[in-house]
Amino acid sequence: MTDQSLIILGASGDLTARLLLPGLGALLAAGHVPGLQLIGAATEDWDDARWRSRVSDSFGFSWDKTRYIQADVTKADDLRAVLAAADGPPAIFFALPPAVTARACSVLLDVDLPPGTRLVLEKPFGTSSQAAAELNSLLTRLVPEKQIHRVDHFLGKSTVLNILGLRFANRIFEPLLTSTHVASVDIVFDEDLALENRAGYYDHAGALADMIQSHLLQILGLLTMEPPTSLDAGELRDRLADVLRATHIWEGNPAAFSRRARYTAGSLQGRQLPGYAQEPGVDPSRNTETLAEVVLAVDTWRWAGVPFRLRSGKAIGDSRKEAVITFRCPPRVPDGLTGYDEHDRLRIGFGPDKLALDFNINGPGDPFVLDQVTLEAGFGPGDLPPYGEVLRGVFDNDPTLSIRADVAEQCWRIVEPVTAAWADGKVPLLEYPAGSTGLTDSLLKP
Ligand code: BG6
């Protein structure tokens, strides 16, 4: 793998510095893409030296095989100049706000793209299923679908990918993952991060689009899909698409099975935070939620009747990132064995990365009184950070870890009834203090 070109549009932005360049640096440090030609482009009047110092800072080692081109991505001539600087067919990474990405893609219709060009897009892909379909049709006028990489960095997380090994490389778990044995599934990503100066993006997205519509639905897909026969891009993404097509809001009733809330002022790990509505750049009248919760049904033979609760909140004091599979009670506990009060649970932690199985045994003390014990396995991080893993797929021309067009559209279709119910005022916008545990766990129980 040599002589690859990566063009970053939006090179001066936060995403580039915080996630993209560190992922790329890890990939280079691991010996991938040795002949990489890196080109940064943005509207800022930077010179090569300033860009190189940003690249080296983010990589954590010095790197000067890169250049910077000042460009307005909504102008065809500027885009031509950037493309002309690339030696081979480039991968173009749009590290830009979604609306600017869409405009740049329209402008590219007038630009000759070298054969083999790959387009790499950040979420959110559109703002609705219709907008996503329009964006997808625009993209496929530029390059074939297999050269389009829609990035969901959760698919580059080793714990998320571990779901595949856990389910499909063991005899003991997979037979139990059906409605016969599973009572419910929770997929929770409660973060101690607050807005972190991202109002320009977040105030237009909110927790539902930022986390549930994207990352958490991918986790749900991996947990519920039928076994793929191989992990090639076609097979894996077919299985994901199958199961997401069967997924919808519980009982078709978003008013009853969704909640939204935003944080008020509070203290988070010793920091005093303003309420979301008072954060700089936020328009309180948009009623953007910082916590969203939905109950979904996966209406397949395997999963019908099992509720999937998905929740994500910001500024939560007790950060919790895990998928929890709660098993049904045993059909009968023998008379004489007492103290049964906990379901068995399989917990997949997404940070810290770990796997835990909670189950009942006779335990210590009185041998006829049950105790719950936990078998726990921690595992270290993957070789590459999530963005490094995703970029490896781009350089390898392997879209397995990227979101296919139809999957992106399905993910919007699943949350659209919720967005509509919220817009109609059918679900109140609740509040929780920053630093608290967010909403109580009791409301959304079908
Ligand atoms: C991003 C969201 O995609 O994922 C952020 O925009 C969120 O709001 C982040 O904090 C969580 O992912 P990670 O990998 O940083 O835990």
PDB file of C-alpha atoms in Angstrom, residues 63-314:
ATOM      1  CA  TRP A  63       5.737  14.944  10.013  1.00  0.00           C
ATOM      2  CA  ASP A  64       6.558  17.253   7.170  1.00  0.00           C
ATOM      3  CA  LYS A  65       5.429  15.215   4.152  1.00  0.00           C
ATOM      4  CA  THR A  66       2.322  17.290   3.797  1.00  0.00           C
ATOM      5  CA  ARG A  67       1.194  20.557   2.328  1.00  0.00           C
ATOM      6  CA  TYR A  68      -1.616  23.017   2.831  1.00  0.00           C
ATOM      7  CA  ILE A  69      -3.786  24.638   0.171  1.00  0.00           C
ATOM      8  CA  GLN A  70      -6.093  27.528   0.926  1.00  0.00           C
ATOM      9  CA  ALA A  71      -9.398  26.685  -0.714  1.00  0.00           C
ATOM     10  CA  ASP A  72     -13.093  27.427  -0.590  1.00  0.00           C
ATOM     11  CA  VAL A  73     -14.719  24.016  -1.068  1.00  0.00           C
ATOM     12  CA  THR A  74     -17.817  25.566  -2.579  1.00  0.00           C
ATOM     13  CA  LYS A  75     -15.794  26.818  -5.584  1.00  0.00           C
ATOM     14  CA  ALA A  76     -15.045  24.406  -8.419  1.00  0.00           C
ATOM     15  CA  ASP A  77     -11.715  26.045  -9.330  1.00  0.00           C
ATOM     16  CA  ASP A  78     -10.478  25.770  -5.754  1.00  0.00           C
ATOM     17  CA  LEU A  79     -11.433  22.090  -5.638  1.00  0.00           C
ATOM     18  CA  ARG A  80      -9.675  21.498  -8.982  1.00  0.00           C
ATOM     19  CA  ALA A  81      -6.507  23.100  -7.583  1.00  0.00           C
ATOM     20  CA  VAL A  82      -6.616  20.843  -4.519  1.00  0.00           C
ATOM     21  CA  LEU A  83      -7.175  17.716  -6.639  1.00  0.00           C
ATOM     22  CA  ALA A  84      -4.361  18.711  -9.007  1.00  0.00           C
ATOM     23  CA  ALA A  85      -1.944  18.613  -6.073  1.00  0.00           C
ATOM     24  CA  ALA A  86      -2.657  14.899  -5.463  1.00  0.00           C
ATOM     25  CA  ASP A  87      -0.351  12.431  -7.212  1.00  0.00           C
ATOM     26  CA  GLY A  88      -2.722   9.479  -7.391  1.00  0.00           C
ATOM     27  CA  PRO A  89      -6.452   8.858  -7.027  1.00  0.00           C
ATOM     28  CA  PRO A  90      -7.172  10.557  -3.720  1.00  0.00           C
ATOM     29  CA  ALA A  91      -9.382   9.782  -0.782  1.00  0.00           C
ATOM     30  CA  ILE A  92     -11.222  13.026  -0.057  1.00  0.00           C
ATOM     31  CA  PHE A  93     -12.207  13.374   3.591  1.00  0.00           C
ATOM     32  CA  PHE A  94     -14.985  15.911   4.145  1.00  0.00           C
ATOM     33  CA  ALA A  95     -14.237  17.077   7.705  1.00  0.00           C
ATOM     34  CA  LEU A  96     -16.895  19.750   7.302  1.00  0.00           C
ATOM     35  CA  PRO A  97     -20.346  20.620   8.642  1.00  0.00           C
ATOM     36  CA  PRO A  98     -22.987  18.489   6.832  1.00  0.00           C
ATOM     37  CA  ALA A  99     -24.463  21.390   4.845  1.00  0.00           C
ATOM     38  CA  VAL A 100     -21.025  22.410   3.563  1.00  0.00           C
ATOM     39  CA  THR A 101     -20.216  18.797   2.648  1.00  0.00           C
ATOM     40  CA  ALA A 102     -23.424  18.606   0.596  1.00  0.00           C
ATOM     41  CA  ARG A 103     -22.553  21.858  -1.203  1.00  0.00           C
ATOM     42  CA  ALA A 104     -18.997  20.726  -1.904  1.00  0.00           C
ATOM     43  CA  CYS A 105     -20.343  17.455  -3.354  1.00  0.00           C
ATOM     44  CA  SER A 106     -22.685  19.369  -5.687  1.00  0.00           C
ATOM     45  CA  VAL A 107     -19.761  21.491  -6.838  1.00  0.00           C
ATOM     46  CA  LEU A 108     -17.710  18.340  -7.503  1.00  0.00           C
ATOM     47  CA  LEU A 109     -20.250  17.376 -10.196  1.00  0.00           C
ATOM     48  CA  ASP A 110     -18.462  19.971 -12.372  1.00  0.00           C
ATOM     49  CA  VAL A 111     -15.004  18.671 -11.548  1.00  0.00           C
ATOM     50  CA  ASP A 112     -13.346  15.649 -13.180  1.00  0.00           C
ATOM     51  CA  LEU A 113     -12.537  13.219 -10.396  1.00  0.00           C
ATOM     52  CA  PRO A 114      -9.632  10.844 -11.083  1.00  0.00           C
ATOM     53  CA  PRO A 115     -10.857   7.224 -11.445  1.00  0.00           C
ATOM     54  CA  GLY A 116     -10.515   5.469  -8.094  1.00  0.00           C
ATOM     55  CA  THR A 117     -11.292   8.591  -6.036  1.00  0.00           C
ATOM     56  CA  ARG A 118     -12.855   7.725  -2.702  1.00  0.00           C
ATOM     57  CA  LEU A 119     -15.209  10.025  -0.819  1.00  0.00           C
ATOM     58  CA  VAL A 120     -15.153   9.892   2.971  1.00  0.00           C
ATOM     59  CA  LEU A 121     -18.034  11.546   4.801  1.00  0.00           C
ATOM     60  CA  GLU A 122     -18.677  12.246   8.444  1.00  0.00           C
ATOM     61  CA  LYS A 123     -22.020  11.714  10.109  1.00  0.00           C
ATOM     62  CA  PRO A 124     -24.742  12.942  10.138  1.00  0.00           C
ATOM     63  CA  PHE A 125     -25.510  11.764   6.596  1.00  0.00           C
ATOM     64  CA  GLY A 126     -28.354  14.139   5.820  1.00  0.00           C
ATOM     65  CA  THR A 127     -30.989  15.202   8.293  1.00  0.00           C
ATOM     66  CA  SER A 128     -33.837  12.851   7.377  1.00  0.00           C
ATOM     67  CA  SER A 129     -34.342   9.726   5.271  1.00  0.00           C
ATOM     68  CA  GLN A 130     -35.281  11.887   2.320  1.00  0.00           C
ATOM     69  CA  ALA A 131     -32.269  14.202   2.698  1.00  0.00           C
ATOM     70  CA  ALA A 132     -30.028  11.156   3.112  1.00  0.00           C
ATOM     71  CA  ALA A 133     -31.487   9.612  -0.072  1.00  0.00           C
ATOM     72  CA  GLU A 134     -30.859  12.860  -1.964  1.00  0.00           C
ATOM     73  CA  LEU A 135     -27.285  13.055  -0.684  1.00  0.00           C
ATOM     74  CA  ASN A 136     -26.752   9.391  -1.576  1.00  0.00           C
ATOM     75  CA  SER A 137     -27.994   9.897  -5.104  1.00  0.00           C
ATOM     76  CA  LEU A 138     -25.695  12.919  -5.481  1.00  0.00           C
ATOM     77  CA  LEU A 139     -22.724  10.909  -4.194  1.00  0.00           C
ATOM     78  CA  THR A 140     -23.312   8.025  -6.593  1.00  0.00           C
ATOM     79  CA  ARG A 141     -23.252  10.484  -9.487  1.00  0.00           C
ATOM     80  CA  LEU A 142     -19.668  11.216  -8.394  1.00  0.00           C
ATOM     81  CA  VAL A 143     -18.254   7.752  -7.659  1.00  0.00           C
ATOM     82  CA  PRO A 144     -19.623   4.180  -7.293  1.00  0.00           C
ATOM     83  CA  GLU A 145     -21.086   3.240  -3.905  1.00  0.00           C
ATOM     84  CA  LYS A 146     -18.122   0.986  -3.063  1.00  0.00           C
ATOM     85  CA  GLN A 147     -15.889   4.078  -3.138  1.00  0.00           C
ATOM     86  CA  ILE A 148     -18.070   5.981  -0.661  1.00  0.00           C
ATOM     87  CA  HIS A 149     -17.073   5.664   2.989  1.00  0.00           C
ATOM     88  CA  ARG A 150     -19.656   7.031   5.417  1.00  0.00           C
ATOM     89  CA  VAL A 151     -17.799   7.149   8.690  1.00  0.00           C
ATOM     90  CA  ASP A 152     -19.320   5.942  11.937  1.00  0.00           C
ATOM     91  CA  HIS A 153     -16.306   5.727  14.194  1.00  0.00           C
ATOM     92  CA  PHE A 154     -18.169   3.362  16.550  1.00  0.00           C
ATOM     93  CA  LEU A 155     -17.671   0.696  13.872  1.00  0.00           C
ATOM     94  CA  GLY A 156     -13.928   1.237  14.357  1.00  0.00           C
ATOM     95  CA  LYS A 157     -14.106   0.702  18.132  1.00  0.00           C
ATOM     96  CA  SER A 158     -12.632  -2.610  19.135  1.00  0.00           C
ATOM     97  CA  THR A 159     -15.313  -3.263  21.769  1.00  0.00           C
ATOM     98  CA  VAL A 160     -18.071  -2.699  19.251  1.00  0.00           C
ATOM     99  CA  LEU A 161     -16.364  -4.999  16.753  1.00  0.00           C
ATOM    100  CA  ASN A 162     -15.922  -7.525  19.544  1.00  0.00           C
ATOM    101  CA  ILE A 163     -19.675  -8.116  19.396  1.00  0.00           C
ATOM    102  CA  LEU A 164     -18.978 -10.101  16.227  1.00  0.00           C
ATOM    103  CA  GLY A 165     -16.451 -12.395  17.922  1.00  0.00           C
ATOM    104  CA  LEU A 166     -18.566 -12.761  21.027  1.00  0.00           C
ATOM    105  CA  ARG A 167     -21.672 -13.750  19.099  1.00  0.00           C
ATOM    106  CA  PHE A 168     -20.315 -15.712  16.192  1.00  0.00           C
ATOM    107  CA  ALA A 169     -17.148 -17.391  17.467  1.00  0.00           C
ATOM    108  CA  ASN A 170     -18.642 -19.062  20.551  1.00  0.00           C
ATOM    109  CA  ARG A 171     -21.131 -21.825  21.061  1.00  0.00           C
ATOM    110  CA  ILE A 172     -22.350 -20.582  24.426  1.00  0.00           C
ATOM    111  CA  PHE A 173     -23.888 -17.146  23.878  1.00  0.00           C
ATOM    112  CA  GLU A 174     -25.466 -17.113  20.429  1.00  0.00           C
ATOM    113  CA  PRO A 175     -28.128 -19.825  21.031  1.00  0.00           C
ATOM    114  CA  LEU A 176     -29.435 -17.732  23.943  1.00  0.00           C
ATOM    115  CA  LEU A 177     -29.782 -14.538  21.956  1.00  0.00           C
ATOM    116  CA  THR A 178     -33.429 -14.930  20.980  1.00  0.00           C
ATOM    117  CA  SER A 179     -36.767 -13.784  22.350  1.00  0.00           C
ATOM    118  CA  THR A 180     -37.130 -17.185  24.031  1.00  0.00           C
ATOM    119  CA  HIS A 181     -34.344 -16.324  26.454  1.00  0.00           C
ATOM    120  CA  VAL A 182     -33.866 -12.542  26.371  1.00  0.00           C
ATOM    121  CA  ALA A 183     -36.233 -10.297  28.346  1.00  0.00           C
ATOM    122  CA  SER A 184     -34.845  -6.928  27.214  1.00  0.00           C
ATOM    123  CA  VAL A 185     -31.766  -5.175  25.892  1.00  0.00           C
ATOM    124  CA  ASP A 186     -30.434  -1.772  26.967  1.00  0.00           C
ATOM    125  CA  ILE A 187     -27.891   0.139  24.907  1.00  0.00           C
ATOM    126  CA  VAL A 188     -26.727   3.102  26.953  1.00  0.00           C
ATOM    127  CA  PHE A 189     -24.127   5.754  26.198  1.00  0.00           C
ATOM    128  CA  ASP A 190     -24.284   8.303  29.004  1.00  0.00           C
ATOM    129  CA  GLU A 191     -21.286  10.641  28.838  1.00  0.00           C
ATOM    130  CA  ASP A 192     -19.692  12.931  31.366  1.00  0.00           C
ATOM    131  CA  LEU A 193     -18.834  15.246  28.461  1.00  0.00           C
ATOM    132  CA  ALA A 194     -21.093  18.268  28.086  1.00  0.00           C
ATOM    133  CA  LEU A 195     -21.361  20.525  25.033  1.00  0.00           C
ATOM    134  CA  GLU A 196     -17.586  21.170  24.815  1.00  0.00           C
ATOM    135  CA  ASN A 197     -17.946  24.257  22.547  1.00  0.00           C
ATOM    136  CA  ARG A 198     -19.779  22.341  19.814  1.00  0.00           C
ATOM    137  CA  ALA A 199     -22.989  24.390  19.797  1.00  0.00           C
ATOM    138  CA  GLY A 200     -22.677  25.172  16.067  1.00  0.00           C
ATOM    139  CA  TYR A 201     -23.151  21.492  15.273  1.00  0.00           C
ATOM    140  CA  TYR A 202     -24.860  20.042  18.327  1.00  0.00           C
ATOM    141  CA  ASP A 203     -27.665  22.575  18.689  1.00  0.00           C
ATOM    142  CA  HIS A 204     -28.900  21.453  15.242  1.00  0.00           C
ATOM    143  CA  ALA A 205     -28.423  17.749  15.946  1.00  0.00           C
ATOM    144  CA  GLY A 206     -29.312  16.878  19.550  1.00  0.00           C
ATOM    145  CA  ALA A 207     -28.788  13.556  21.292  1.00  0.00           C
ATOM    146  CA  LEU A 208     -31.243  11.606  19.117  1.00  0.00           C
ATOM    147  CA  ALA A 209     -29.426  12.359  15.845  1.00  0.00           C
ATOM    148  CA  ASP A 210     -25.945  12.681  17.316  1.00  0.00           C
ATOM    149  CA  MET A 211     -25.881   9.336  19.111  1.00  0.00           C
ATOM    150  CA  ILE A 212     -28.998   7.167  18.726  1.00  0.00           C
ATOM    151  CA  GLN A 213     -29.719   7.567  15.009  1.00  0.00           C
ATOM    152  CA  SER A 214     -26.077   6.808  14.267  1.00  0.00           C
ATOM    153  CA  HIS A 215     -23.823   5.029  16.741  1.00  0.00           C
ATOM    154  CA  LEU A 216     -26.340   3.227  18.952  1.00  0.00           C
ATOM    155  CA  LEU A 217     -28.335   1.865  16.015  1.00  0.00           C
ATOM    156  CA  GLN A 218     -25.121   0.362  14.638  1.00  0.00           C
ATOM    157  CA  ILE A 219     -24.572  -1.382  17.968  1.00  0.00           C
ATOM    158  CA  LEU A 220     -28.178  -2.590  17.900  1.00  0.00           C
ATOM    159  CA  GLY A 221     -27.601  -3.887  14.372  1.00  0.00           C
ATOM    160  CA  LEU A 222     -24.509  -5.858  15.364  1.00  0.00           C
ATOM    161  CA  LEU A 223     -26.275  -7.309  18.400  1.00  0.00           C
ATOM    162  CA  THR A 224     -29.369  -8.414  16.512  1.00  0.00           C
ATOM    163  CA  MET A 225     -28.315  -9.319  12.962  1.00  0.00           C
ATOM    164  CA  GLU A 226     -28.350 -12.886  11.719  1.00  0.00           C
ATOM    165  CA  PRO A 227     -24.942 -14.579  11.471  1.00  0.00           C
ATOM    166  CA  PRO A 228     -23.043 -13.423   8.387  1.00  0.00           C
ATOM    167  CA  THR A 229     -21.150 -16.125   6.507  1.00  0.00           C
ATOM    168  CA  SER A 230     -18.207 -13.784   6.041  1.00  0.00           C
ATOM    169  CA  LEU A 231     -17.156 -10.326   7.136  1.00  0.00           C
ATOM    170  CA  ASP A 232     -16.881  -8.955   3.648  1.00  0.00           C
ATOM    171  CA  ALA A 233     -18.511  -5.617   3.015  1.00  0.00           C
ATOM    172  CA  GLY A 234     -21.468  -6.972   1.058  1.00  0.00           C
ATOM    173  CA  GLU A 235     -22.373  -9.762   3.469  1.00  0.00           C
ATOM    174  CA  LEU A 236     -21.960  -7.872   6.740  1.00  0.00           C
ATOM    175  CA  ARG A 237     -23.812  -4.816   5.547  1.00  0.00           C
ATOM    176  CA  ASP A 238     -26.605  -6.936   4.031  1.00  0.00           C
ATOM    177  CA  ARG A 239     -27.191  -8.533   7.427  1.00  0.00           C
ATOM    178  CA  LEU A 240     -27.153  -5.107   9.130  1.00  0.00           C
ATOM    179  CA  ALA A 241     -29.565  -3.699   6.585  1.00  0.00           C
ATOM    180  CA  ASP A 242     -31.941  -6.674   7.036  1.00  0.00           C
ATOM    181  CA  VAL A 243     -32.284  -6.156  10.738  1.00  0.00           C
ATOM    182  CA  LEU A 244     -32.491  -2.365  10.644  1.00  0.00           C
ATOM    183  CA  ARG A 245     -35.282  -2.623   8.068  1.00  0.00           C
ATOM    184  CA  ALA A 246     -37.240  -4.620  10.665  1.00  0.00           C
ATOM    185  CA  THR A 247     -36.637  -2.082  13.449  1.00  0.00           C
ATOM    186  CA  HIS A 248     -39.163   0.530  14.537  1.00  0.00           C
ATOM    187  CA  ILE A 249     -40.376   2.417  17.571  1.00  0.00           C
ATOM    188  CA  TRP A 250     -42.148   0.185  20.102  1.00  0.00           C
ATOM    189  CA  GLU A 251     -45.856  -0.262  19.304  1.00  0.00           C
ATOM    190  CA  GLY A 252     -45.474   2.479  16.683  1.00  0.00           C
ATOM    191  CA  ASN A 253     -46.015   4.904  19.567  1.00  0.00           C
ATOM    192  CA  PRO A 254     -43.243   7.491  19.897  1.00  0.00           C
ATOM    193  CA  ALA A 255     -45.296   9.608  22.317  1.00  0.00           C
ATOM    194  CA  ALA A 256     -45.260   6.766  24.846  1.00  0.00           C
ATOM    195  CA  PHE A 257     -41.892   5.224  24.062  1.00  0.00           C
ATOM    196  CA  SER A 258     -39.487   8.114  23.747  1.00  0.00           C
ATOM    197  CA  ARG A 259     -38.178  10.699  26.178  1.00  0.00           C
ATOM    198  CA  ARG A 260     -36.092  13.820  25.780  1.00  0.00           C
ATOM    199  CA  ALA A 261     -34.419  16.122  28.259  1.00  0.00           C
ATOM    200  CA  ARG A 262     -31.727  18.750  28.532  1.00  0.00           C
ATOM    201  CA  TYR A 263     -29.338  19.545  31.326  1.00  0.00           C
ATOM    202  CA  THR A 264     -29.661  22.506  33.632  1.00  0.00           C
ATOM    203  CA  ALA A 265     -26.783  24.099  35.564  1.00  0.00           C
ATOM    204  CA  GLY A 266     -24.925  21.758  37.856  1.00  0.00           C
ATOM    205  CA  SER A 267     -21.620  20.529  39.075  1.00  0.00           C
ATOM    206  CA  LEU A 268     -19.829  17.852  37.069  1.00  0.00           C
ATOM    207  CA  GLN A 269     -16.611  16.402  38.439  1.00  0.00           C
ATOM    208  CA  GLY A 270     -15.794  19.593  40.290  1.00  0.00           C
ATOM    209  CA  ARG A 271     -16.629  21.826  37.305  1.00  0.00           C
ATOM    210  CA  GLN A 272     -19.569  24.176  37.570  1.00  0.00           C
ATOM    211  CA  LEU A 273     -21.481  23.909  34.269  1.00  0.00           C
ATOM    212  CA  PRO A 274     -24.060  26.348  32.940  1.00  0.00           C
ATOM    213  CA  GLY A 275     -27.373  24.900  31.825  1.00  0.00           C
ATOM    214  CA  TYR A 276     -27.429  23.771  28.179  1.00  0.00           C
ATOM    215  CA  ALA A 277     -29.753  26.650  27.293  1.00  0.00           C
ATOM    216  CA  GLN A 278     -27.185  29.132  28.649  1.00  0.00           C
ATOM    217  CA  GLU A 279     -24.193  27.623  26.798  1.00  0.00           C
ATOM    218  CA  PRO A 280     -22.629  30.055  24.287  1.00  0.00           C
ATOM    219  CA  GLY A 281     -24.016  29.579  20.789  1.00  0.00           C
ATOM    220  CA  VAL A 282     -27.155  27.699  21.892  1.00  0.00           C
ATOM    221  CA  ASP A 283     -30.563  28.926  20.784  1.00  0.00           C
ATOM    222  CA  PRO A 284     -32.819  27.782  23.663  1.00  0.00           C
ATOM    223  CA  SER A 285     -35.920  28.108  21.482  1.00  0.00           C
ATOM    224  CA  ARG A 286     -34.700  25.202  19.341  1.00  0.00           C
ATOM    225  CA  ASN A 287     -35.462  22.941  22.341  1.00  0.00           C
ATOM    226  CA  THR A 288     -32.488  20.736  21.510  1.00  0.00           C
ATOM    227  CA  GLU A 289     -32.286  17.692  23.755  1.00  0.00           C
ATOM    228  CA  THR A 290     -29.047  16.604  25.412  1.00  0.00           C
ATOM    229  CA  LEU A 291     -30.539  13.281  26.484  1.00  0.00           C
ATOM    230  CA  ALA A 292     -32.690  11.036  24.341  1.00  0.00           C
ATOM    231  CA  GLU A 293     -34.236   7.681  25.060  1.00  0.00           C
ATOM    232  CA  VAL A 294     -36.290   5.412  22.810  1.00  0.00           C
ATOM    233  CA  VAL A 295     -37.702   1.906  23.003  1.00  0.00           C
ATOM    234  CA  LEU A 296     -37.412  -0.014  19.757  1.00  0.00           C
ATOM    235  CA  ALA A 297     -38.801  -3.278  18.464  1.00  0.00           C
ATOM    236  CA  VAL A 298     -36.766  -5.501  16.165  1.00  0.00           C
ATOM    237  CA  ASP A 299     -39.572  -7.265  14.405  1.00  0.00           C
ATOM    238  CA  THR A 300     -37.881 -10.433  13.261  1.00  0.00           C
ATOM    239  CA  TRP A 301     -38.573 -14.080  14.065  1.00  0.00           C
ATOM    240  CA  ARG A 302     -35.653 -14.021  16.490  1.00  0.00           C
ATOM    241  CA  TRP A 303     -36.407 -10.794  18.346  1.00  0.00           C
ATOM    242  CA  ALA A 304     -40.156 -10.055  18.137  1.00  0.00           C
ATOM    243  CA  GLY A 305     -41.470  -9.017  21.559  1.00  0.00           C
ATOM    244  CA  VAL A 306     -38.113  -8.011  23.061  1.00  0.00           C
ATOM    245  CA  PRO A 307     -37.826  -4.297  23.936  1.00  0.00           C
ATOM    246  CA  PHE A 308     -34.564  -2.551  23.044  1.00  0.00           C
ATOM    247  CA  ARG A 309     -34.049   0.601  25.119  1.00  0.00           C
ATOM    248  CA  LEU A 310     -31.497   2.990  23.622  1.00  0.00           C
ATOM    249  CA  ARG A 311     -30.377   6.007  25.624  1.00  0.00           C
ATOM    250  CA  SER A 312     -27.672   8.612  25.439  1.00  0.00           C
ATOM    251  CA  GLY A 313     -27.173  11.705  27.555  1.00  0.00           C
ATOM    252  CA  LYS A 314     -24.549  14.402  27.979  1.00  0.00           C
TER     253      LYS A 314
END
